[in-house]
Amino acid sequence: MKNPFIRKIALNTLLLLATGTQCFGQTEGKTYTPTPENLKAREEFQDNKFGIFLHWGIYSMTAQGEWYMNNRNIHWQEYAKLASGFYPSLFDAAQWVSAIKASGAKYICITSRHHDSFSMFHSQWSDFNIVDATPFKRDVLKELADECRKQGIKLHFYYSHADWRRDDYPEGSTGHGTGRPKGHGDWASYYRFMNNQLTELLTNYGPIGAIWFDGVWDQPKDFDWQLSEQYELIHRLQPACLVGNNHHRTPYPGEDFQMFERDLPGENKAGYSGQDVSSLPLETCETMNGMWGYRIEDQNYKSTKDLIHYLVRAAGKNANLLMNIGPQPNGELPAVAVERLKEVGEWMSTYGETIYGTRGGDIAPHSWGVSTRKGDKLFVHILDWKDKGLFLPLTAKVKKAVQFADKTPVSFRQDGEGIWLKLPKVPDETDYVIELTIK
């Protein structure tokens, strides 16, 4: 049964509604051939290396994070009252993009619709959106998209597959206490709704770098999400738009990059990333403090050094870092977050060459650090090392070794097993980088 707040508009623009039975097992057998535009976008995505994640919605008004509705079992009718008071008077897209650009980040990914079902854009398919349901009456995604184009930053959209408000979303593992009837669900209706909103996002906001899906984990593994058809819709509307899905599984056909939540590829310290690492472009997402959405008590921000180390270690594992900030309900980025952005940007202004456009280096990551490579340059990032020498198991012939920052020569000896670097006293700095020129 459809929710009463959905406009009953004729679905004459419905795209790719599939009625077949295509479960995950069958999806795995499908093939997908990316277009030349898509392959180019993948390469540019890998070159960018650094993006900023923004979790922002009416949940920011609770100051308790983006899962507040589910965690506190808030009835959807009560939760909807947050929208009537949402007025982020200090939101300024130009300030946001400028602060993010100052960090050295090359793209922004923002929550267009989270699990609470609230759309942060003007949608004709749901009145529960920032223009129709709030006194603010402004489409913040449109303003952000315009400013990103102006300042040369790519824009990605997070979009939730799960929903805690709509009756037509099939009952999943979360959202049980939000006031919907037990056993609710009308998959055909919900699938139409998602595809219609995705069509809006990919036709009304200019070129979009990626759709970042989340929520597949809410249903059993054999649930038929009809992902192939949905991915085909996205790639038809914008062939260069990348598709990623935070399902915590090995990627399915139609996905263009693989993401890892709170872990570097190949690691599983947070418990979300036991899946194999694919050959697709990689991205790891992590919070700047402890939460994704704004939480007033959470002032436990990671140090600038820790954030840079995560960025460097991600690059050493051939992955991008998508670093999250939870904007405040008044529309401002938290002051500490802006300070961290500035400080990371200062480091990137010097060392960005060792990150942007690189791929994981010839030397596998170690406890002391990682390596990145671009052309004949191998950058050795020493993050934690106090000895005067460092052995690298590198078989490629090295022509020259210098300190990256000032190009001071570094003595080395190479044999059949690898190369020994004779290091000066490693300064107490965030990242001591040695640049090796490979023959």
Short mmCIF file of C-alpha atoms in Angstrom, two decimals, residues 49 305 307-319 347-348 350-374 377-386 390-392 402-405 421 423 426-427 429-436:
data_model
loop_
_atom_site.label_atom_id
_atom_site.label_comp_id
_atom_site.label_asym_id
_atom_site.label_seq_id
_atom_site.Cartn_x
_atom_site.Cartn_y
_atom_site.Cartn_z
CA LYS A 49 42.09 9.86 -4.68
CA LYS A 305 48.01 13.47 11.29
CA LEU A 307 43.50 11.67 8.78
CA ILE A 308 46.52 12.15 6.52
CA HIS A 309 47.83 8.72 7.48
CA TYR A 310 44.49 7.18 6.52
CA LEU A 311 44.55 8.98 3.18
CA VAL A 312 48.13 7.86 2.51
CA ARG A 313 47.47 4.25 3.55
CA ALA A 314 44.39 4.20 1.33
CA ALA A 315 46.45 5.41 -1.64
CA GLY A 316 49.06 2.76 -0.83
CA LYS A 317 46.30 0.16 -1.13
CA ASN A 318 45.26 1.65 -4.47
CA ALA A 319 42.10 3.19 -2.99
CA TRP A 347 49.79 19.00 3.61
CA MET A 348 48.32 18.11 0.23
CA THR A 350 53.13 20.00 -0.69
CA TYR A 351 52.68 16.25 -1.03
CA GLY A 352 49.69 15.99 -3.38
CA GLU A 353 51.97 14.85 -6.21
CA THR A 354 52.64 11.66 -4.25
CA ILE A 355 48.88 10.96 -3.95
CA TYR A 356 46.95 12.36 -6.95
CA GLY A 357 47.13 10.25 -10.09
CA THR A 358 49.08 7.49 -8.36
CA ARG A 359 48.36 3.81 -8.01
CA GLY A 360 49.41 1.43 -5.27
CA GLY A 361 53.19 1.14 -5.42
CA ASP A 362 55.58 -1.74 -6.09
CA ILE A 363 56.16 -2.26 -2.37
CA ALA A 364 53.28 -3.81 -0.45
CA PRO A 365 51.99 -1.91 2.59
CA HIS A 366 53.94 -2.50 5.80
CA SER A 367 53.57 -1.34 9.38
CA TRP A 368 56.09 1.41 8.66
CA GLY A 369 54.07 2.81 5.72
CA VAL A 370 53.17 2.34 2.08
CA SER A 371 54.28 3.17 -1.43
CA THR A 372 52.54 4.89 -4.33
CA ARG A 373 53.60 5.06 -7.96
CA LYS A 374 53.17 7.41 -10.91
CA LYS A 377 58.41 7.68 -9.76
CA LEU A 378 57.94 5.43 -6.74
CA PHE A 379 57.02 7.33 -3.58
CA VAL A 380 57.89 5.62 -0.30
CA HIS A 381 55.72 7.02 2.50
CA ILE A 382 57.42 6.41 5.85
CA LEU A 383 54.74 6.90 8.50
CA ASP A 384 56.27 5.13 11.49
CA TRP A 385 60.00 4.35 11.39
CA LYS A 386 62.86 5.40 13.64
CA LEU A 390 65.08 0.74 5.69
CA PHE A 391 65.05 -2.36 3.50
CA LEU A 392 62.59 -2.42 0.60
CA VAL A 402 65.84 11.75 -2.94
CA GLN A 403 63.82 13.20 -0.10
CA PHE A 404 60.64 14.33 -1.81
CA ALA A 405 60.22 17.59 0.11
CA LEU A 421 67.93 3.10 2.07
CA LEU A 423 68.08 7.43 6.06
CA VAL A 426 63.67 10.70 10.17
CA PRO A 427 62.13 14.00 11.20
CA GLU A 429 56.66 14.83 10.71
CA THR A 430 53.40 13.45 9.42
CA ASP A 431 54.83 11.57 6.45
CA TYR A 432 58.48 11.30 5.46
CA VAL A 433 58.47 10.67 1.70
CA ILE A 434 61.37 9.23 -0.31
CA GLU A 435 61.11 9.58 -4.08
CA LEU A 436 62.71 6.77 -6.08
#
